[in-house]
mmCIF file of C-alpha atoms in Angstrom:
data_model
loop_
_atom_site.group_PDB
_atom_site.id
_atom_site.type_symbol
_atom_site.label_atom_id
_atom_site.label_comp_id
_atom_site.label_asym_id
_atom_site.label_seq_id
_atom_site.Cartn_x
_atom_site.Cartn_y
_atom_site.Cartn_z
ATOM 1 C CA UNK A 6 -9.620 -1.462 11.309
ATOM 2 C CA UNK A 7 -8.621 1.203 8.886
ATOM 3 C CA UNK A 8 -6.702 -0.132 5.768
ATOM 4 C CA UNK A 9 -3.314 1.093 3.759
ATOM 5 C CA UNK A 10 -2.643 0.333 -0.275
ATOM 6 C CA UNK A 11 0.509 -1.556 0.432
ATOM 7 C CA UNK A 12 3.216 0.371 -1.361
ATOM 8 C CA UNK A 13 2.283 1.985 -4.418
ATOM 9 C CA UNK A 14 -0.297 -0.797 -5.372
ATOM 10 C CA UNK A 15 -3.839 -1.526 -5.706
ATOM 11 C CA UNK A 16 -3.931 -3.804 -2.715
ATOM 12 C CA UNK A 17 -5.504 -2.844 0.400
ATOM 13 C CA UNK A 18 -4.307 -4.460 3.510
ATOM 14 C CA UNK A 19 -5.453 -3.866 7.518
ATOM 15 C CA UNK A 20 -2.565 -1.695 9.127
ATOM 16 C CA UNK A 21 -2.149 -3.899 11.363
ATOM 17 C CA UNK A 22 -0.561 -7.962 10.491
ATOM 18 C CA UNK A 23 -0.842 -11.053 12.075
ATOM 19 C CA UNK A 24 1.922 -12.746 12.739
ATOM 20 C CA UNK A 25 2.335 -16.609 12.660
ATOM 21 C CA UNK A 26 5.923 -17.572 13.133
ATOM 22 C CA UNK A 27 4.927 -19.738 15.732
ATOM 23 C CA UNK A 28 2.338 -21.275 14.680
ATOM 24 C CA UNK A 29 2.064 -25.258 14.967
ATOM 25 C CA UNK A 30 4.781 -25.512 17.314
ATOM 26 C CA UNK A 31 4.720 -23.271 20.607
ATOM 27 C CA UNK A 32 1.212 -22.232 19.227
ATOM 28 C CA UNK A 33 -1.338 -24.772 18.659
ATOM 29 C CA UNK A 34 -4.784 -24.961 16.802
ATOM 30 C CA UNK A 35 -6.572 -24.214 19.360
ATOM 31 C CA UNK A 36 -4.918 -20.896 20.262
ATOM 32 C CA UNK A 37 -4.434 -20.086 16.571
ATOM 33 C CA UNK A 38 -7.933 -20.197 16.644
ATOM 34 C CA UNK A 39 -8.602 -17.852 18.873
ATOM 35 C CA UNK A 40 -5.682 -15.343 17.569
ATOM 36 C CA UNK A 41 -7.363 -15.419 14.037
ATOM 37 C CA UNK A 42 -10.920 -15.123 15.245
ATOM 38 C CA UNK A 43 -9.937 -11.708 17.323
ATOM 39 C CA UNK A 44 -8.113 -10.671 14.513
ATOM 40 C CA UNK A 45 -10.803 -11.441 11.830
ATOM 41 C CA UNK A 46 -13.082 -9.529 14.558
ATOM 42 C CA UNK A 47 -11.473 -6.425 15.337
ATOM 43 C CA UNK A 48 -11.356 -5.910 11.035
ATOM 44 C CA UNK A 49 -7.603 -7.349 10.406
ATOM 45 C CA UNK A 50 -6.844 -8.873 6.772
ATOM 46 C CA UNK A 51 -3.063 -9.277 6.454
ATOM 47 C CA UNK A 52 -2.208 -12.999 7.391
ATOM 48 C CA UNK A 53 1.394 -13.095 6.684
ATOM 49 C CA UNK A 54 3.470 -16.674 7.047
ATOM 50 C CA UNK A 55 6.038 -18.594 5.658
ATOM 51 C CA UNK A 56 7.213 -21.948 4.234
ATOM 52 C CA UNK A 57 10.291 -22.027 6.581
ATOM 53 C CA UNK A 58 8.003 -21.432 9.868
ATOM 54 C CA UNK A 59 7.758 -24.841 11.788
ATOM 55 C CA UNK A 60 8.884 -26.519 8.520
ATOM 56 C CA UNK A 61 5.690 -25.486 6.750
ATOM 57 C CA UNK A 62 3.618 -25.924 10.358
ATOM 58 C CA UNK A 63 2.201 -22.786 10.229
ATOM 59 C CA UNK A 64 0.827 -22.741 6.549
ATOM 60 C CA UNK A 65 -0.891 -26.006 7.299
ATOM 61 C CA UNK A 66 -2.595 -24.617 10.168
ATOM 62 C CA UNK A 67 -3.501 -21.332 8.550
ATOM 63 C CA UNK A 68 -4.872 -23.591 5.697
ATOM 64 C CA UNK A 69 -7.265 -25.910 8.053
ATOM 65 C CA UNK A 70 -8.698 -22.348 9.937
ATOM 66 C CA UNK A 71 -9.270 -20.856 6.136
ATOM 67 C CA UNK A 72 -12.736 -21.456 5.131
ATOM 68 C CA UNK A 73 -13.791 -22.492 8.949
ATOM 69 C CA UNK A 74 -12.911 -19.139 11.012
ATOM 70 C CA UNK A 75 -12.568 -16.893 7.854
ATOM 71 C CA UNK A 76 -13.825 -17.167 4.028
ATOM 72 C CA UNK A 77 -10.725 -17.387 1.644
ATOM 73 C CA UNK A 78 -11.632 -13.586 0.210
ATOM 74 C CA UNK A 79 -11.600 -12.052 4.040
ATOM 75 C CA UNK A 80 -7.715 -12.127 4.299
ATOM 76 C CA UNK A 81 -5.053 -11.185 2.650
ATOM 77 C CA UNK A 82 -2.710 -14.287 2.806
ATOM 78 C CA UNK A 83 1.189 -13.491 2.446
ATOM 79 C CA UNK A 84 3.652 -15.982 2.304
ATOM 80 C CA UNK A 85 7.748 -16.073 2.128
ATOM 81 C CA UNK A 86 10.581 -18.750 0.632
ATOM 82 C CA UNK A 87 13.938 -18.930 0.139
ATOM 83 C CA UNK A 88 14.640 -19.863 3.935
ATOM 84 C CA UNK A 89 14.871 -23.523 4.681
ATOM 85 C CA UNK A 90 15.031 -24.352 8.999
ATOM 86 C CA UNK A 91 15.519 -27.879 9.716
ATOM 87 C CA UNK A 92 16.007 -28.082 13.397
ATOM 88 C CA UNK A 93 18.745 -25.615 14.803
ATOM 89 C CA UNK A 94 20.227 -24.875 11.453
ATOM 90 C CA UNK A 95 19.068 -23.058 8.551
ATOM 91 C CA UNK A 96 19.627 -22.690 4.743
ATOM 92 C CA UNK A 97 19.335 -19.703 1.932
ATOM 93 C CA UNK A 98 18.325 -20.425 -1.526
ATOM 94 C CA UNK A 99 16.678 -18.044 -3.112
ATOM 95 C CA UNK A 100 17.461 -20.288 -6.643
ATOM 96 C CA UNK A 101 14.038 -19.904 -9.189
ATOM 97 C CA UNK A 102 14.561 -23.959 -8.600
ATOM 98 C CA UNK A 103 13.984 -23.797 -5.005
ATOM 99 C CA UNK A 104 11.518 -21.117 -4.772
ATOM 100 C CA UNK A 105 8.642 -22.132 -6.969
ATOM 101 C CA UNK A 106 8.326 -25.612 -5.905
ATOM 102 C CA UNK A 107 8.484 -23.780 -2.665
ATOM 103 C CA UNK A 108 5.444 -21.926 -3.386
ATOM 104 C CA UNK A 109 3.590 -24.798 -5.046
ATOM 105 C CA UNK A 110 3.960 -26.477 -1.606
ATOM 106 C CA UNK A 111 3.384 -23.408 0.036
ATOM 107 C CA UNK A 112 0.227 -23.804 -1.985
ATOM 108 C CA UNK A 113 -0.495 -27.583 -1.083
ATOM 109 C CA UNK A 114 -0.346 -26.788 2.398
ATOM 110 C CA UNK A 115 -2.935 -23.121 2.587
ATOM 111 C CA UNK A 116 -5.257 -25.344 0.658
ATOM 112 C CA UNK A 117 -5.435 -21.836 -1.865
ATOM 113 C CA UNK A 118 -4.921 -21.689 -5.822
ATOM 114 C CA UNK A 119 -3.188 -18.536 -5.141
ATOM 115 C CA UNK A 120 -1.179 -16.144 -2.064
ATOM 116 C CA UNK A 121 -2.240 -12.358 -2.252
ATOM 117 C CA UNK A 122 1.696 -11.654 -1.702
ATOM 118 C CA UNK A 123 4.358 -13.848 -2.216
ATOM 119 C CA UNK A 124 7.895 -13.144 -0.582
ATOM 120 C CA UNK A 125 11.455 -13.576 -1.494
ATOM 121 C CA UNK A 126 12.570 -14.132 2.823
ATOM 122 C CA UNK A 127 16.093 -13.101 2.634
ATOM 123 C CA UNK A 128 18.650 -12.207 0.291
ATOM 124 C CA UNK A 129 21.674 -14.636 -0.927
ATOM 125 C CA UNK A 130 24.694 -13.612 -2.694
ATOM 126 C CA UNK A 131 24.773 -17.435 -3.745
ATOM 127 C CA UNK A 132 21.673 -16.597 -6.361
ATOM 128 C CA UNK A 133 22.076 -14.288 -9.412
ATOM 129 C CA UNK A 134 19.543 -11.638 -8.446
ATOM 130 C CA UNK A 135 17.833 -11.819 -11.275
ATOM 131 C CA UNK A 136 17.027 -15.355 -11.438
ATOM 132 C CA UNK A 137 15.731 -14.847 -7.813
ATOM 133 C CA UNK A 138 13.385 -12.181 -9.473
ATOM 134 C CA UNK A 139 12.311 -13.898 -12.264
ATOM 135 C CA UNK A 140 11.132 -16.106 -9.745
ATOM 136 C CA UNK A 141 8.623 -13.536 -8.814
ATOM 137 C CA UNK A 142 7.688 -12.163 -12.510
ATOM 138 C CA UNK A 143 6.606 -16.419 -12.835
ATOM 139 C CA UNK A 144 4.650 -16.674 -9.794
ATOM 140 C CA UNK A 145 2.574 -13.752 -10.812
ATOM 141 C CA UNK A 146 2.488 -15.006 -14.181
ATOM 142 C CA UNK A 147 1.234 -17.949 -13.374
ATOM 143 C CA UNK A 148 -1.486 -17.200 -11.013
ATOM 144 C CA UNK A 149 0.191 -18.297 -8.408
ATOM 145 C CA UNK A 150 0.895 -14.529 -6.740
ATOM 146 C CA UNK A 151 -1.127 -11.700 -7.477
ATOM 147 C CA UNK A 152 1.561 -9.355 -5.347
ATOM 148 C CA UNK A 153 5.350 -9.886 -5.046
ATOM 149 C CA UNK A 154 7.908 -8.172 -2.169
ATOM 150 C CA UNK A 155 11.498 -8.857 -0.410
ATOM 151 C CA UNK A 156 12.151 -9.383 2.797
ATOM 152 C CA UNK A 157 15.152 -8.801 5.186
ATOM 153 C CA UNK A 158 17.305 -6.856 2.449
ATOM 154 C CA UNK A 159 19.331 -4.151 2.880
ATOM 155 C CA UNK A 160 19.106 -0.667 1.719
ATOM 156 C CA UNK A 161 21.398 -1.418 -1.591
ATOM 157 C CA UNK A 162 19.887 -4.704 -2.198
ATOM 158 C CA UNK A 163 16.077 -3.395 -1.804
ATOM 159 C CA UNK A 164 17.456 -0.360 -3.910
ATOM 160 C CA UNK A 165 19.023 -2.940 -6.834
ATOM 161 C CA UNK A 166 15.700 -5.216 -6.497
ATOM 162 C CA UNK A 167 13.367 -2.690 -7.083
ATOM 163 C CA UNK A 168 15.152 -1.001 -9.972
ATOM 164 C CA UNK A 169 15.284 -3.904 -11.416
ATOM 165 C CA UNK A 170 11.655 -4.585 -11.610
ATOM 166 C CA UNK A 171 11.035 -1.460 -13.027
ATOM 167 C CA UNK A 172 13.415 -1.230 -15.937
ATOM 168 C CA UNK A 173 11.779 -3.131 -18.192
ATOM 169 C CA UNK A 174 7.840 -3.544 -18.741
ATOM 170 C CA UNK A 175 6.663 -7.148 -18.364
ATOM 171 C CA UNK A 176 8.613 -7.496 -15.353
ATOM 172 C CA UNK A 177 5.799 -7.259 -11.560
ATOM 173 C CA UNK A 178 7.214 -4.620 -9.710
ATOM 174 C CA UNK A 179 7.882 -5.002 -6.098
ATOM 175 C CA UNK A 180 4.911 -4.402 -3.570
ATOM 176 C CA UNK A 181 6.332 -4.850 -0.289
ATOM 177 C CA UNK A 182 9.344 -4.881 2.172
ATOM 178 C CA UNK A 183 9.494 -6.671 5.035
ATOM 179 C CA UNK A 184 12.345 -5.644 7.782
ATOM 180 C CA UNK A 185 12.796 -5.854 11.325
ATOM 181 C CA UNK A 186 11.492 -2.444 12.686
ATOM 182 C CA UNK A 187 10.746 -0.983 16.057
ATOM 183 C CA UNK A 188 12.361 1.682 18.629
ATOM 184 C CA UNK A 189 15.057 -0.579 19.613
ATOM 185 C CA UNK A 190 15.919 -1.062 16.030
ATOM 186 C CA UNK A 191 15.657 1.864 13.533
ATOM 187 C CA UNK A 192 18.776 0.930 11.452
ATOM 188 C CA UNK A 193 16.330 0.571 8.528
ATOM 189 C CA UNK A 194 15.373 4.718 8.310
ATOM 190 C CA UNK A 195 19.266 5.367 7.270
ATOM 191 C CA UNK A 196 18.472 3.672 3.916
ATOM 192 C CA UNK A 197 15.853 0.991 3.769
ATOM 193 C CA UNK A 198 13.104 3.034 4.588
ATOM 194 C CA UNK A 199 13.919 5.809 1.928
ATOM 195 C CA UNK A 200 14.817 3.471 -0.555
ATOM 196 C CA UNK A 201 11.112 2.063 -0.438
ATOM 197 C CA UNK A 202 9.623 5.064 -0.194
ATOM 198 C CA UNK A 203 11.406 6.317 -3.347
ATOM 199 C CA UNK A 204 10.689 2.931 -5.670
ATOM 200 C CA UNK A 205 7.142 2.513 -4.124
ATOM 201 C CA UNK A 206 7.336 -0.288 -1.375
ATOM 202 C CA UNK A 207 5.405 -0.383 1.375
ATOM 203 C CA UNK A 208 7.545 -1.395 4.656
ATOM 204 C CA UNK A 209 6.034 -4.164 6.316
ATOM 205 C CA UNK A 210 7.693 -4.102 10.151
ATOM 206 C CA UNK A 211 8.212 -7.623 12.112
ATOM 207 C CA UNK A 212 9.140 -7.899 15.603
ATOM 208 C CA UNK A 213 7.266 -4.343 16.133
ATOM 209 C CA UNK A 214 7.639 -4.718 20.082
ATOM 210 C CA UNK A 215 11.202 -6.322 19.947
ATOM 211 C CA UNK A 216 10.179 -10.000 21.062
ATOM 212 C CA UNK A 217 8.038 -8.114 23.702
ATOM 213 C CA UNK A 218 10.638 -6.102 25.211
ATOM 214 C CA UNK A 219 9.402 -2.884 24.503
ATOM 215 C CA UNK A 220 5.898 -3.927 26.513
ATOM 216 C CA UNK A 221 7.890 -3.760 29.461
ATOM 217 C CA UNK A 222 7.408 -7.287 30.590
ATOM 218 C CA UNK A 223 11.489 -7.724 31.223
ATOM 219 C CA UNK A 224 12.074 -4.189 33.370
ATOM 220 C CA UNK A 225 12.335 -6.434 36.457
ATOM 221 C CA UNK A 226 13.197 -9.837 35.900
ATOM 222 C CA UNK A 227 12.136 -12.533 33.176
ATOM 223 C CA UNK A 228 8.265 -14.102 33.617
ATOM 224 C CA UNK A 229 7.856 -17.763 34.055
ATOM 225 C CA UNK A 230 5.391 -18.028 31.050
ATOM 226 C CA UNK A 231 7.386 -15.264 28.704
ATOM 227 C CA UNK A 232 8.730 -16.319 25.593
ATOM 228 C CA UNK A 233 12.306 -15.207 26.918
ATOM 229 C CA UNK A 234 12.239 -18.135 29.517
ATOM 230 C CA UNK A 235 12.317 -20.090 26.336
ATOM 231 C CA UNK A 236 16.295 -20.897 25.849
ATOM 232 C CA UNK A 237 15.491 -20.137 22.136
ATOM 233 C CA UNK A 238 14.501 -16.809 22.793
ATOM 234 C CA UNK A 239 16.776 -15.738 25.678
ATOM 235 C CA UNK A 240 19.373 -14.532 23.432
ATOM 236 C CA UNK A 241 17.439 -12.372 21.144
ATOM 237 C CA UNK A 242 15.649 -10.980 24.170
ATOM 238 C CA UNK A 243 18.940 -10.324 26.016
ATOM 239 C CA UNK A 244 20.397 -8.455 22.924
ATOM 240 C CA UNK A 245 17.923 -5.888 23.257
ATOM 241 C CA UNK A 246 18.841 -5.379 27.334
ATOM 242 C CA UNK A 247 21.731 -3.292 27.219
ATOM 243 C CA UNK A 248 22.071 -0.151 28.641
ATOM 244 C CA UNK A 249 20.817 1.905 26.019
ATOM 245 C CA UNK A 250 18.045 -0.143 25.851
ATOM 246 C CA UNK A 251 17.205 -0.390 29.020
ATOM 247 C CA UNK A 252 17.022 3.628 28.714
ATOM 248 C CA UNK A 253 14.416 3.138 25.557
ATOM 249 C CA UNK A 254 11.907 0.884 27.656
ATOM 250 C CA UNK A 255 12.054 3.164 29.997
ATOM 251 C CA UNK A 256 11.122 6.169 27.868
ATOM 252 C CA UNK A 257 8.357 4.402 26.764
ATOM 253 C CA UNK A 258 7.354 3.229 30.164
ATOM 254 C CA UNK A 259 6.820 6.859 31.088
ATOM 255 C CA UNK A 260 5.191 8.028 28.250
ATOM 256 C CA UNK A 261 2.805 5.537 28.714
ATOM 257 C CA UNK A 262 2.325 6.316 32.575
ATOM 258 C CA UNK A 263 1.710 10.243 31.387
ATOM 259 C CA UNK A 264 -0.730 9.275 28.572
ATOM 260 C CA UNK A 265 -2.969 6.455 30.674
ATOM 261 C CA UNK A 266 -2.190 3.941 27.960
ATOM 262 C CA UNK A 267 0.088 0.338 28.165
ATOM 263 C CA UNK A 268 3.711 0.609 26.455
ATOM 264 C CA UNK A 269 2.670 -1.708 24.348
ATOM 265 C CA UNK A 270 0.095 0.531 22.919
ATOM 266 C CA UNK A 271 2.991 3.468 22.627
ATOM 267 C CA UNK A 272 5.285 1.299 21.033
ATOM 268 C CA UNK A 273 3.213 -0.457 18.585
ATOM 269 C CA UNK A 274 1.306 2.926 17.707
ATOM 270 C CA UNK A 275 4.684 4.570 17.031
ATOM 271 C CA UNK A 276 5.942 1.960 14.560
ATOM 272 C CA UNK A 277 2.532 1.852 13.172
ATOM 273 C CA UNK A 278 2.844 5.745 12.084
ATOM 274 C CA UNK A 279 6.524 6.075 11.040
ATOM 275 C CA UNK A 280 6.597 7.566 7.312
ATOM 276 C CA UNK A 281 6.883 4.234 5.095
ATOM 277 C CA UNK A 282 5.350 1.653 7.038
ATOM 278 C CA UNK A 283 2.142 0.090 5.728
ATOM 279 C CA UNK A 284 1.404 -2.059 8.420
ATOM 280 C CA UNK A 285 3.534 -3.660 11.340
ATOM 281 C CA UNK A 286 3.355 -7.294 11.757
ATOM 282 C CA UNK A 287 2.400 -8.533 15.125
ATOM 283 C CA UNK A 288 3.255 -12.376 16.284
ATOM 284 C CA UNK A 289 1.186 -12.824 19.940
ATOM 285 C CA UNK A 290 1.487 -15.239 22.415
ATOM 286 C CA UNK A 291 -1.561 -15.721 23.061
ATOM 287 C CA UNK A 292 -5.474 -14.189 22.184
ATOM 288 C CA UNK A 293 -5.565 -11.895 25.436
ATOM 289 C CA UNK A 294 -2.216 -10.135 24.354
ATOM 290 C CA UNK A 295 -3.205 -10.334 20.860
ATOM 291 C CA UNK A 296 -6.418 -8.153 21.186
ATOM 292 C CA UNK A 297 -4.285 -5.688 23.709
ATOM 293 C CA UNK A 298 -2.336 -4.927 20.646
ATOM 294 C CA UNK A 299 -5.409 -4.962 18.197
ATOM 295 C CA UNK A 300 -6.562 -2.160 20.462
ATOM 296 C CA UNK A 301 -4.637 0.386 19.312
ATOM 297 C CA UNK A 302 -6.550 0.835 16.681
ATOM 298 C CA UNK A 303 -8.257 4.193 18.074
ATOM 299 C CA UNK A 304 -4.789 5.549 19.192
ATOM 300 C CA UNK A 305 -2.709 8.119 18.008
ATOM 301 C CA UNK A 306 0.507 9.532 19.729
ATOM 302 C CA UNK A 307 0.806 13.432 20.484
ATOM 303 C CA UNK A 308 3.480 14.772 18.470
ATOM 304 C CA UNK A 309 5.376 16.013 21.415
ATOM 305 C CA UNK A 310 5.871 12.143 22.353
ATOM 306 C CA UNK A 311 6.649 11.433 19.363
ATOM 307 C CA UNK A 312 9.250 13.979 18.878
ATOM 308 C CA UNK A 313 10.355 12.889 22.755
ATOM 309 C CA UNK A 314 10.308 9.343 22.120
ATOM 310 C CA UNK A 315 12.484 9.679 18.407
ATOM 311 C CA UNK A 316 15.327 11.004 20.914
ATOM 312 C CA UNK A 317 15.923 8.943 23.044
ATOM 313 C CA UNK A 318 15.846 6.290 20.792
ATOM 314 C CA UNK A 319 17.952 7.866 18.338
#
C-alpha cells in the first residue's frame, strides 16, 4: 500500500486506516484478528483507536494482537481522549487533568511506552483551549506522543488550534485532523478542509462509506446481519436515507455498474483522493468486507466520474 506524510510532517502513514471503534464489543479477538492480519498483509500501518471505544475495549485488544500479529514498529498506533462513554451517555473533558492520565492508561492498556499520534477527540467550550493544548505540547514532551492532532473540530476551532501551535516555538504543532468525511457528508470542504490545508494538517476521514450506506447494502431494505439492524445504529443509518441521499447512492451505484467495480470501491476511492485527505479511516465488520475495501488500492477514478459524482453530491 502506497504511503502519505500525514500533514506537513515527517510521518509516513498507509493511505488507507483501520478502524477499531468496535472493537471488544460487537467485534471480538478473534475477528480483530483476522481484520489486523489482512490489513498488516495488504501493507496498512495506521491503527487508529481510542480510550472512549468500548470503555478502553478496543486498546486492550489492539495491545494483546501487538507483538503477536504485528511487531510494535509495523504500525502506526493512533489514539484519542477527551471523550468519556459509559453506557448510553457520554462526557467531554478535554481538561490537561483528564487527558494525560487518559493517555497513561491509554498506555497501560496498548502495552506501548509511546502512541505514534495522540488525539484531542472532540472539542469542549468547558476547557480553556490552551490548557487542552498544552496537554499535547506534554505528551510529546514526555515521550509519551511523538505526533499530536484534533479531532471532530470545526473549521474556526481547527483554524484557532493550529495557530496556536504555531505562534510560539516550543509549542508541537498539529499533525492531523480527524472529521467525519464522505459523499453524503462534505460539510467539512466549506472550511475544515482549507483550514488544514493552509496550517499543514493532514485530514484523516472516519465513517468514509457513511456506516456502509454508500456500499449500497440499504437500496432495498435493511440486511439481517447489517450493522443498521443494530437499534444503535438504525438512527445514524436512517439519517443518511433521505431523499437526497437516496439520489447520492444511487449515483454511485451507476458509476460503479459503468466502471465494473463495487460502490464501495467508488466511494472509498473518491474520499481517498479528495485534496487534503491523508488517509480515510475504515471500521469493517468483518475480514471479508475489510479486504474488499483494502482492494482499492490499485484504483483510481476517471476524472469525468469524479467531476459527475462531485455534482450530484454537491
Amino acid at each position: 500500500m502506497q504511503t502519505r506524510a500525514l500533514g506537513r510532517t515527517g510521518l509516513q502513514v498507509s493511505r488507507l486506516g483501520l478502524g477499531t471503534m468496535t472493537w471488544g464489543r460487537a467485534t471480538d479477538e478473534h475477528e480483530a484478528r483476522d481484520q489486523l492480519i489482512a490489513f498488516a498483509e495488504a501493507g496498512g500501518t495506521l491503527v487508529d483507536t481510542a480510550a472512549s471505544y468500548g470503555d478502553g475495549a478496543s486498546e486492550e485488544l489492539i495491545g494483546s494482537l501487538i507483538g503477536d500479529v504485528v511487531a510494535r514498529d509495523e504500525i502506526v498506533l493512533a489514539t484519542k481522549a477527551g471523550l468519556v462513554r459509559r453506557g448510553d451517555g457520554r462526557r467531554v473533558d478535554t481538561s490537561r487533568g483528564h487527558l494525560i492520565p487518559t493517555l497513561d492508561r491509554s498506555l497501560r492498556r496498548l502495552g506501548v511506552d509511546h502512541v505514534d499520534l495522540w488525539q484531542v477527540h472532540v472539542w469542549s467550550d468547558r476547557t480553556p483551549l490552551e490548557e487542552t493544548l498544552s496537554a499535547l505540547d506534554l505528551a510529546v514532551s514526555s515521550g509519551r506522543a511523538s505526533y499530536v492532532g484534533i479531532s471532530n473540530y470545526a473549521g474556526w476551532q481547527t483554524a484557532q488550534a493550529a495557530t496556536w501551535q504555531r505562534a510560539v516555538p516550543g509549542r508541537t504543532p498539529l499533525a492531523s485532523t480527524q472529521v467525519q468525511y464522505n459523499l453524503l457528508e462534505r460539510a467539512v470542504e466549506t472550511e475544515v478542509v482549507p483550514a488544514a490545508q493552509a496550517l499543514g494538517l493532514g485530514v484523516l476521514p472516519w465513517s468514509p462509506l457513511a456506516g456502509g450506506v454508500l456500499t449500497g447494502k440499504y437500496r432495498t431494505g435493511t440486511p439481517g446481519d447489517s450493522r443498521a439492524a443494530d437499534p444503535a445504529w438504525t438512527a445514524r443509518v436512517d439519517s443518511y436515507l433521505d431523499e437526497d441521499g437516496r439520489g447520492i447512492v444511487e449515483a454511485v451505484a451507476r458509476a460503479a455498474d459503468g466502471l465494473g467495480w463495487s460502490p464501495l470501491e467508488v466511494a472509498l476511492t473518491w474520499v481517498r483522493d479528495r485534496p487534503g485527505v491523508t488517509a480515510p479511516i475504515v471500521g469493517a465488520r468483518t475480514a471479508t468486507q475489510l479486504r474488499a475495501a483494502l482492494g482499492v488500492e490499485q484504483l483510481e477514478l476517471p476524472p469525468e466520474i469524479v467531476a459527475a459524482l462531485d455534482d450530484v453530491s454537491d
